[in-house]
Amino acid sequence: MDGPLGRRFPVAALAWQNLTRQRARSILAMAGITIGVVAIASLGMFGATLEVSIQGTFQDTASSVIVTPGEDFEGDEFDADDVRTVERFSTAPVYPLRSDSANVTSLEDPREIQVQSVTEPTVFATAEEGRIPDPWRSGALVGSSLADRFDVSVGESLELDNQTVRVAAVLEPSGQASIVSTDNSVLLPERRMEDADIGLMVVKAESPPAAFQLGESLREELNDRRERFAVTDFEQAIQQFNEQIGIISTFLLAVGAVSLLVAAISILNVMLMSTIERKGEIGVLRAVGYYKRDILRLMLTEALLLGVVGAVVGLVLSVFMGMGINTLLLGDPFAFQPSAVGSVAQGFLFGTVASLLSGAYPAWKAANERPVDALRD
Amino acid sequence: MDRTGAAEPFRSAGSPGVGEQMAVISTTDAVKEYTRGGSVLRALDGVSIAVDPGEFVAIVGPSGSGKSTLLNLLGLLDEPTSGTVTVRGTDASTFTDDEKTKVRRETIGFVFQDFYLLPTLTARENVAIPGFLHGNRRETLARAADLLGRVGLGDRLGHTPDELSGGQKQRVAIARSMVNNPAIILADEPTGNLDQTTGGQVLDLFGEFTDEDVAVVSVTHDKQVTDYADRVVGIVDGRLDQEGVP
């Protein structure tokens, strides 16, 4: 207390001395706050990071608009004119997807498989083996499951409907959420499938919001009263997803808040016990000239110190836990999301405010005790 | 000063006459009632007493007679139900709580029966505690060291209360009561926990203080104290009564 810090912050120094009296009790009260802060921070971080992780998976799909023949479309499939129509109204590139079936005739037992064609295969698929030719005039791109099933690899040939094609690449498995699933099909250059029907068109926007906007304008521009083109975007799905994530986050936050509430009650308990035990002592301080507000300040500082120390420890632990969560979900320990940082700050803030609030009543009680009552045995 | 213990009759309270000193603290017709379980208990029943600078007054009486209540009134720790407490001529009932606190800090020193030292603080810090938040800390700490030297604990400055004996703690408490340069010291059984020799040392200390014009009022059962006092005031059933005075 005679040290430079004690001279500068006499109330804090006195408060700290008082906390060291019942060391175990103070540490336990701090641990309560630590747990509360870690709970709020890590659960919040988990929610935020999970959201980013899942959004990353769906980012590609959510940035797309899918155009299929609508209820009032004449015929079954699109043709090149329809593609041009969509292209005229679209601000983003349009990729017609042609699909057909073909028999693998090089097998003893011929099998029917799906063949697809897209104008820009690199938009929808990545080569695992070999490479996707650019420009793509010949060679087949084989989906991963199909390559496994038929045991084909790059450089080998495949006979489809008695025509031989060389395998240029075996593709990576397409994600669960991708629009064009290539896993069980063979992708062929467009010129080999010019006659095939166009089942759908994919419009690739730059981001999900751009896609939502584009979807809306296409829906209006392409159709009059009749719905010739059915335009699907993922706005609703994403909204629903965000709502669900919101519910999960709120739930996790509530769990964290409950643990913080328990911690706050434990601080309340510690401070109340402390004021009762130190009743006489506080009476003496009042008697020798400490104002009510001095006692209030002293007791609040004690509660605040419990909270701040507990919350700082919680903060450090939370950052470590966050690094764990980031590694697990995003593959990079330092990929802290802004909202994850926010929830750490929130945890810290809640922890200190909770301790201050729960210190308020005992402090008020101690300050307003009449010294004569406090000193009576 | 005569310390043979010849009990002079208590002075009546009120404004000092011509040539008289103004009392440090006085009470006039002080009544204090407590309500306990529906019945009213009268702890003080019209007590008038004035304490002059440099005077050593011992208050004696059976337990429950109202001694401690009187001490609390004199120390502005409690208010009378009726009657007045006057500090250097000012009616204490006109003070706000903060003003009373300030008067206690600047004018009064307390020695409590149970010492009430803060267990985590050293002897020097305990003595300095009244000046820790208000006043010059450095000066207060220096004065605390000086006072501990005067009470014979110059080599115990850095000791915490659990490293001190009962008598040493009592002397720390006495040093604390002096740290604010009070005009009056109010002591509750200051020798109650002490052996004869240590009790004598404490009384000699009080003697030094009264020589510096500090008034001392002590509630006591101890004959050693009443023998030492300038004036002994008896109190029985809440009334001043010289019959109980030895």
Tab-separated table of N, CA and C in Angstrom, chain A residues 69-184:
chain	number	residue	atom	x	y	z
A	69	PRO	N	-37.338	-24.409	-67.533
A	69	PRO	CA	-38.587	-24.127	-68.250
A	69	PRO	C	-39.732	-23.939	-67.256
A	70	GLY	N	-40.525	-22.873	-67.456
A	70	GLY	CA	-41.612	-22.599	-66.524
A	70	GLY	C	-42.880	-23.345	-66.894
A	71	GLU	N	-43.912	-23.085	-66.141
A	71	GLU	CA	-45.203	-23.763	-66.347
A	71	GLU	C	-45.744	-23.537	-67.749
A	72	ASP	N	-45.545	-22.315	-68.239
A	72	ASP	CA	-46.152	-21.952	-69.520
A	72	ASP	C	-45.177	-22.044	-70.678
A	73	PHE	N	-44.099	-22.791	-70.488
A	73	PHE	CA	-43.100	-22.929	-71.545
A	73	PHE	C	-43.622	-23.896	-72.609
A	74	GLU	N	-43.453	-23.483	-73.893
A	74	GLU	CA	-43.873	-24.397	-74.947
A	74	GLU	C	-42.736	-25.366	-75.202
A	75	GLY	N	-43.042	-26.634	-75.159
A	75	GLY	CA	-42.009	-27.642	-75.349
A	75	GLY	C	-41.450	-28.085	-74.010
A	76	ASP	N	-40.426	-28.949	-74.033
A	76	ASP	CA	-39.881	-29.512	-72.798
A	76	ASP	C	-38.573	-28.859	-72.390
A	77	GLU	N	-37.784	-28.538	-73.363
A	77	GLU	CA	-36.433	-28.090	-73.048
A	77	GLU	C	-36.144	-26.781	-73.760
A	78	PHE	N	-35.117	-26.107	-73.276
A	78	PHE	CA	-34.691	-24.872	-73.909
A	78	PHE	C	-33.931	-25.178	-75.181
A	79	ASP	N	-33.886	-24.158	-76.052
A	79	ASP	CA	-32.979	-24.263	-77.182
A	79	ASP	C	-32.070	-23.030	-77.205
A	80	ALA	N	-31.264	-22.943	-78.253
A	80	ALA	CA	-30.271	-21.867	-78.309
A	80	ALA	C	-30.918	-20.488	-78.285
A	81	ASP	N	-32.137	-20.371	-78.842
A	81	ASP	CA	-32.827	-19.078	-78.826
A	81	ASP	C	-33.173	-18.649	-77.396
A	82	ASP	N	-33.614	-19.639	-76.629
A	82	ASP	CA	-33.957	-19.333	-75.237
A	82	ASP	C	-32.721	-18.861	-74.474
A	83	VAL	N	-31.586	-19.505	-74.754
A	83	VAL	CA	-30.348	-19.093	-74.093
A	83	VAL	C	-30.037	-17.636	-74.439
A	84	ARG	N	-30.205	-17.312	-75.711
A	84	ARG	CA	-29.938	-15.931	-76.137
A	84	ARG	C	-30.889	-14.947	-75.444
A	85	THR	N	-32.136	-15.381	-75.300
A	85	THR	CA	-33.107	-14.519	-74.611
A	85	THR	C	-32.649	-14.211	-73.188
A	86	VAL	N	-32.258	-15.262	-72.491
A	86	VAL	CA	-31.820	-15.062	-71.095
A	86	VAL	C	-30.566	-14.196	-71.072
A	87	GLU	N	-29.651	-14.470	-72.011
A	87	GLU	CA	-28.397	-13.703	-72.044
A	87	GLU	C	-28.646	-12.218	-72.251
A	88	ARG	N	-29.687	-11.921	-73.029
A	88	ARG	CA	-30.003	-10.533	-73.318
A	88	ARG	C	-30.366	-9.770	-72.037
A	89	PHE	N	-31.056	-10.434	-71.133
A	89	PHE	CA	-31.520	-9.753	-69.915
A	89	PHE	C	-30.559	-9.888	-68.734
A	90	SER	N	-29.609	-10.811	-68.889
A	90	SER	CA	-28.754	-11.085	-67.733
A	90	SER	C	-27.515	-10.198	-67.736
A	91	THR	N	-27.151	-9.728	-66.557
A	91	THR	CA	-25.919	-8.940	-66.414
A	91	THR	C	-24.740	-9.838	-66.080
A	92	ALA	N	-25.014	-11.120	-65.884
A	92	ALA	CA	-23.939	-12.059	-65.537
A	92	ALA	C	-23.920	-13.186	-66.568
A	93	PRO	N	-22.768	-13.878	-66.671
A	93	PRO	CA	-22.669	-14.945	-67.688
A	93	PRO	C	-23.706	-16.058	-67.484
A	94	VAL	N	-24.217	-16.567	-68.616
A	94	VAL	CA	-25.225	-17.632	-68.587
A	94	VAL	C	-24.586	-18.912	-69.112
A	95	TYR	N	-24.720	-19.984	-68.348
A	95	TYR	CA	-24.139	-21.265	-68.765
A	95	TYR	C	-25.254	-22.277	-68.988
A	96	PRO	N	-25.550	-22.605	-70.268
A	96	PRO	CA	-26.556	-23.644	-70.515
A	96	PRO	C	-25.974	-25.007	-70.172
A	97	LEU	N	-26.802	-25.812	-69.568
A	97	LEU	CA	-26.352	-27.157	-69.225
A	97	LEU	C	-27.142	-28.160	-70.074
A	98	ARG	N	-26.390	-28.834	-70.950
A	98	ARG	CA	-27.053	-29.842	-71.777
A	98	ARG	C	-26.822	-31.174	-71.124
A	99	SER	N	-27.829	-32.013	-71.177
A	99	SER	CA	-27.584	-33.345	-70.641
A	99	SER	C	-28.309	-34.378	-71.489
A	100	ASP	N	-27.781	-35.549	-71.463
A	100	ASP	CA	-28.300	-36.637	-72.280
A	100	ASP	C	-27.851	-37.926	-71.621
A	101	SER	N	-28.274	-39.038	-72.190
A	101	SER	CA	-27.736	-40.289	-71.670
A	101	SER	C	-26.966	-40.984	-72.781
A	102	ALA	N	-26.030	-41.816	-72.402
A	102	ALA	CA	-25.230	-42.534	-73.394
A	102	ALA	C	-24.883	-43.899	-72.830
A	103	ASN	N	-24.598	-44.834	-73.701
A	103	ASN	CA	-24.198	-46.169	-73.245
A	103	ASN	C	-22.685	-46.293	-73.302
A	104	VAL	N	-22.154	-46.814	-72.246
A	104	VAL	CA	-20.710	-47.080	-72.250
A	104	VAL	C	-20.528	-48.404	-72.963
A	105	THR	N	-20.140	-48.372	-74.232
A	105	THR	CA	-20.123	-49.600	-75.025
A	105	THR	C	-18.810	-50.336	-74.910
A	106	SER	N	-17.810	-49.712	-74.255
A	106	SER	CA	-16.546	-50.437	-74.139
A	106	SER	C	-16.625	-51.517	-73.067
A	107	LEU	N	-17.673	-51.535	-72.261
A	107	LEU	CA	-17.807	-52.561	-71.227
A	107	LEU	C	-18.449	-53.807	-71.806
A	108	GLU	N	-18.149	-54.927	-71.161
A	108	GLU	CA	-18.781	-56.175	-71.597
A	108	GLU	C	-20.283	-56.055	-71.469
A	109	ASP	N	-20.656	-55.410	-70.345
A	109	ASP	CA	-22.076	-55.250	-70.070
A	109	ASP	C	-22.373	-53.758	-70.188
A	110	PRO	N	-22.851	-53.287	-71.320
A	110	PRO	CA	-23.003	-51.848	-71.547
A	110	PRO	C	-23.921	-51.202	-70.500
A	111	ARG	N	-23.528	-50.045	-70.054
A	111	ARG	CA	-24.292	-49.340	-69.022
A	111	ARG	C	-24.700	-47.985	-69.551
A	112	GLU	N	-25.864	-47.560	-69.103
A	112	GLU	CA	-26.281	-46.225	-69.499
A	112	GLU	C	-25.795	-45.234	-68.437
A	113	ILE	N	-25.188	-44.148	-68.894
A	113	ILE	CA	-24.754	-43.121	-67.954
A	113	ILE	C	-25.231	-41.759	-68.434
A	114	GLN	N	-25.044	-40.768	-67.557
A	114	GLN	CA	-25.450	-39.412	-67.922
A	114	GLN	C	-24.250	-38.692	-68.530
A	115	VAL	N	-24.506	-38.023	-69.651
A	115	VAL	CA	-23.454	-37.170	-70.193
A	115	VAL	C	-23.967	-35.726	-70.129
A	116	GLN	N	-23.062	-34.824	-69.805
A	116	GLN	CA	-23.447	-33.430	-69.683
A	116	GLN	C	-22.463	-32.570	-70.466
A	117	SER	N	-22.942	-31.371	-70.772
A	117	SER	CA	-22.046	-30.455	-71.433
A	117	SER	C	-22.256	-29.059	-70.871
A	118	VAL	N	-21.176	-28.412	-70.589
A	118	VAL	CA	-21.254	-27.011	-70.173
A	118	VAL	C	-20.243	-26.231	-70.980
A	119	THR	N	-20.527	-24.951	-71.198
A	119	THR	CA	-19.624	-24.173	-72.038
A	119	THR	C	-18.299	-23.902	-71.329
A	120	GLU	N	-18.348	-23.650	-70.033
A	120	GLU	CA	-17.117	-23.360	-69.291
A	120	GLU	C	-16.978	-24.361	-68.155
A	121	PRO	N	-16.386	-25.495	-68.395
A	121	PRO	CA	-16.354	-26.526	-67.347
A	121	PRO	C	-15.625	-26.069	-66.077
A	122	THR	N	-14.652	-25.150	-66.228
A	122	THR	CA	-13.887	-24.739	-65.037
A	122	THR	C	-14.754	-24.012	-64.021
A	123	VAL	N	-15.896	-23.489	-64.474
A	123	VAL	CA	-16.794	-22.815	-63.544
A	123	VAL	C	-17.456	-23.828	-62.602
A	124	PHE	N	-17.654	-25.031	-63.099
A	124	PHE	CA	-18.417	-26.018	-62.326
A	124	PHE	C	-17.577	-27.168	-61.781
A	125	ALA	N	-16.358	-27.353	-62.328
A	125	ALA	CA	-15.596	-28.523	-61.926
A	125	ALA	C	-14.110	-28.216	-61.866
A	126	THR	N	-13.421	-29.011	-61.067
A	126	THR	CA	-11.967	-28.882	-60.949
A	126	THR	C	-11.372	-30.258	-61.236
A	127	ALA	N	-10.257	-30.256	-61.966
A	127	ALA	CA	-9.638	-31.549	-62.299
A	127	ALA	C	-8.859	-32.060	-61.104
A	128	GLU	N	-9.052	-33.348	-60.801
A	128	GLU	CA	-8.248	-33.952	-59.750
A	128	GLU	C	-6.994	-34.574	-60.374
A	129	GLU	N	-7.227	-35.193	-61.541
A	129	GLU	CA	-6.125	-35.802	-62.304
A	129	GLU	C	-6.207	-35.233	-63.698
A	130	GLY	N	-5.070	-35.060	-64.362
A	130	GLY	CA	-5.079	-34.507	-65.705
A	130	GLY	C	-5.456	-33.034	-65.640
A	131	ARG	N	-5.892	-32.479	-66.803
A	131	ARG	CA	-6.321	-31.087	-66.713
A	131	ARG	C	-7.454	-30.838	-67.698
A	132	ILE	N	-8.217	-29.803	-67.397
A	132	ILE	CA	-9.344	-29.484	-68.264
A	132	ILE	C	-8.800	-28.675	-69.435
A	133	PRO	N	-8.947	-29.165	-70.691
A	133	PRO	CA	-8.357	-28.479	-71.844
A	133	PRO	C	-8.975	-27.097	-72.043
A	134	ASP	N	-8.145	-26.180	-72.490
A	134	ASP	CA	-8.664	-24.840	-72.766
A	134	ASP	C	-8.003	-24.339	-74.039
A	135	PRO	N	-8.644	-24.098	-75.128
A	135	PRO	CA	-10.081	-24.344	-75.321
A	135	PRO	C	-10.400	-25.838	-75.392
A	136	TRP	N	-11.639	-26.121	-75.093
A	136	TRP	CA	-12.044	-27.538	-74.947
A	136	TRP	C	-12.714	-28.001	-76.232
A	137	ARG	N	-11.965	-28.778	-76.985
A	137	ARG	CA	-12.545	-29.259	-78.249
A	137	ARG	C	-12.798	-30.749	-78.197
A	138	SER	N	-11.893	-31.447	-77.508
A	138	SER	CA	-12.073	-32.895	-77.454
A	138	SER	C	-11.648	-33.389	-76.072
A	139	GLY	N	-11.924	-34.623	-75.813
A	139	GLY	CA	-11.570	-35.221	-74.538
A	139	GLY	C	-12.734	-35.139	-73.570
A	140	ALA	N	-12.852	-36.184	-72.735
A	140	ALA	CA	-13.960	-36.251	-71.789
A	140	ALA	C	-13.457	-35.939	-70.382
A	141	LEU	N	-14.340	-35.336	-69.583
A	141	LEU	CA	-14.034	-35.116	-68.168
A	141	LEU	C	-14.923	-36.077	-67.386
A	142	VAL	N	-14.305	-36.938	-66.593
A	142	VAL	CA	-15.065	-38.005	-65.948
A	142	VAL	C	-15.270	-37.675	-64.465
A	143	GLY	N	-16.490	-37.797	-64.019
A	143	GLY	CA	-16.819	-37.554	-62.612
A	143	GLY	C	-16.127	-38.547	-61.698
A	144	SER	N	-15.911	-38.150	-60.468
A	144	SER	CA	-15.070	-38.955	-59.585
A	144	SER	C	-15.658	-40.337	-59.281
A	145	SER	N	-16.951	-40.403	-58.987
A	145	SER	CA	-17.539	-41.697	-58.646
A	145	SER	C	-17.528	-42.615	-59.851
A	146	LEU	N	-17.807	-42.021	-61.018
A	146	LEU	CA	-17.848	-42.811	-62.249
A	146	LEU	C	-16.472	-43.368	-62.562
A	147	ALA	N	-15.446	-42.545	-62.395
A	147	ALA	CA	-14.073	-42.981	-62.660
A	147	ALA	C	-13.722	-44.155	-61.767
A	148	ASP	N	-14.167	-44.077	-60.518
A	148	ASP	CA	-13.932	-45.180	-59.588
A	148	ASP	C	-14.631	-46.439	-60.071
A	149	ARG	N	-15.912	-46.248	-60.453
A	149	ARG	CA	-16.753	-47.397	-60.803
A	149	ARG	C	-16.209	-48.114	-62.037
A	150	PHE	N	-15.827	-47.325	-63.033
A	150	PHE	CA	-15.355	-47.953	-64.279
A	150	PHE	C	-13.847	-48.114	-64.311
A	151	ASP	N	-13.220	-47.672	-63.246
A	151	ASP	CA	-11.775	-47.804	-63.133
A	151	ASP	C	-11.063	-47.209	-64.348
A	152	VAL	N	-11.401	-45.959	-64.644
A	152	VAL	CA	-10.716	-45.296	-65.756
A	152	VAL	C	-9.826	-44.179	-65.218
A	153	SER	N	-8.755	-43.934	-65.933
A	153	SER	CA	-7.913	-42.820	-65.523
A	153	SER	C	-7.469	-42.022	-66.746
A	154	VAL	N	-6.796	-40.917	-66.477
A	154	VAL	CA	-6.427	-39.961	-67.516
A	154	VAL	C	-5.579	-40.645	-68.591
A	155	GLY	N	-5.879	-40.361	-69.838
A	155	GLY	CA	-5.117	-40.927	-70.952
A	155	GLY	C	-5.772	-42.164	-71.532
A	156	GLU	N	-6.624	-42.830	-70.756
A	156	GLU	CA	-7.334	-44.004	-71.275
A	156	GLU	C	-8.498	-43.565	-72.152
A	157	SER	N	-9.077	-44.524	-72.819
A	157	SER	CA	-10.203	-44.199	-73.692
A	157	SER	C	-11.484	-44.789	-73.145
A	158	LEU	N	-12.572	-44.174	-73.545
A	158	LEU	CA	-13.893	-44.614	-73.109
A	158	LEU	C	-14.746	-44.637	-74.375
A	159	GLU	N	-15.527	-45.695	-74.529
A	159	GLU	CA	-16.357	-45.774	-75.734
A	159	GLU	C	-17.795	-45.474	-75.370
A	160	LEU	N	-18.308	-44.361	-75.869
A	160	LEU	CA	-19.681	-43.957	-75.568
A	160	LEU	C	-20.504	-44.055	-76.845
A	161	ASP	N	-21.540	-44.832	-76.811
A	161	ASP	CA	-22.370	-45.049	-78.001
A	161	ASP	C	-21.509	-45.338	-79.231
A	162	ASN	N	-20.539	-46.223	-79.026
A	162	ASN	CA	-19.636	-46.688	-80.078
A	162	ASN	C	-18.692	-45.609	-80.605
A	163	GLN	N	-18.618	-44.466	-79.895
A	163	GLN	CA	-17.633	-43.458	-80.297
A	163	GLN	C	-16.562	-43.384	-79.205
A	164	THR	N	-15.337	-43.328	-79.603
A	164	THR	CA	-14.249	-43.339	-78.632
A	164	THR	C	-13.879	-41.919	-78.210
A	165	VAL	N	-13.796	-41.723	-76.887
A	165	VAL	CA	-13.294	-40.435	-76.395
A	165	VAL	C	-12.145	-40.697	-75.440
A	166	ARG	N	-11.175	-39.774	-75.457
A	166	ARG	CA	-10.023	-39.906	-74.572
A	166	ARG	C	-10.390	-39.198	-73.251
A	167	VAL	N	-9.957	-39.792	-72.160
A	167	VAL	CA	-10.243	-39.155	-70.863
A	167	VAL	C	-9.195	-38.061	-70.619
A	168	ALA	N	-9.622	-36.811	-70.597
A	168	ALA	CA	-8.687	-35.692	-70.412
A	168	ALA	C	-8.456	-35.411	-68.931
A	169	ALA	N	-9.468	-35.660	-68.129
A	169	ALA	CA	-9.320	-35.365	-66.701
A	169	ALA	C	-10.326	-36.169	-65.884
A	170	VAL	N	-9.929	-36.504	-64.683
A	170	VAL	CA	-10.885	-37.032	-63.714
A	170	VAL	C	-11.154	-35.883	-62.737
A	171	LEU	N	-12.429	-35.632	-62.459
A	171	LEU	CA	-12.793	-34.436	-61.692
A	171	LEU	C	-12.793	-34.682	-60.179
A	172	GLU	N	-12.608	-33.626	-59.451
A	172	GLU	CA	-12.747	-33.689	-57.984
A	172	GLU	C	-14.212	-33.926	-57.654
A	173	PRO	N	-14.492	-34.573	-56.536
A	173	PRO	CA	-15.900	-34.731	-56.159
A	173	PRO	C	-16.535	-33.338	-56.049
A	174	SER	N	-17.722	-33.190	-56.617
A	174	SER	CA	-18.376	-31.890	-56.473
A	174	SER	C	-19.032	-31.849	-55.089
A	175	GLY	N	-19.035	-30.693	-54.513
A	175	GLY	CA	-19.560	-30.569	-53.145
A	175	GLY	C	-21.033	-30.920	-53.092
A	176	GLN	N	-21.487	-31.174	-51.858
A	176	GLN	CA	-22.892	-31.525	-51.657
A	176	GLN	C	-23.822	-30.449	-52.183
A	177	ALA	N	-23.344	-29.213	-52.057
A	177	ALA	CA	-24.244	-28.104	-52.336
A	177	ALA	C	-24.134	-27.601	-53.769
A	178	SER	N	-23.305	-28.230	-54.587
A	178	SER	CA	-23.118	-27.671	-55.926
A	178	SER	C	-24.340	-27.942	-56.805
A	179	ILE	N	-24.553	-27.019	-57.734
A	179	ILE	CA	-25.747	-27.115	-58.583
A	179	ILE	C	-25.582	-28.201	-59.629
A	180	VAL	N	-24.394	-28.202	-60.199
A	180	VAL	CA	-24.142	-29.192	-61.238
A	180	VAL	C	-23.312	-30.306	-60.625
A	181	SER	N	-23.951	-31.444	-60.388
A	181	SER	CA	-23.211	-32.547	-59.813
A	181	SER	C	-22.583	-33.357	-60.934
A	182	THR	N	-21.262	-33.453	-60.875
A	182	THR	CA	-20.549	-34.137	-61.965
A	182	THR	C	-20.117	-35.536	-61.573
A	183	ASP	N	-20.390	-35.917	-60.326
A	183	ASP	CA	-19.794	-37.141	-59.797
A	183	ASP	C	-20.125	-38.394	-60.606
A	184	ASN	N	-21.380	-38.461	-61.068
A	184	ASN	CA	-21.786	-39.686	-61.757
A	184	ASN	C	-22.017	-39.471	-63.242
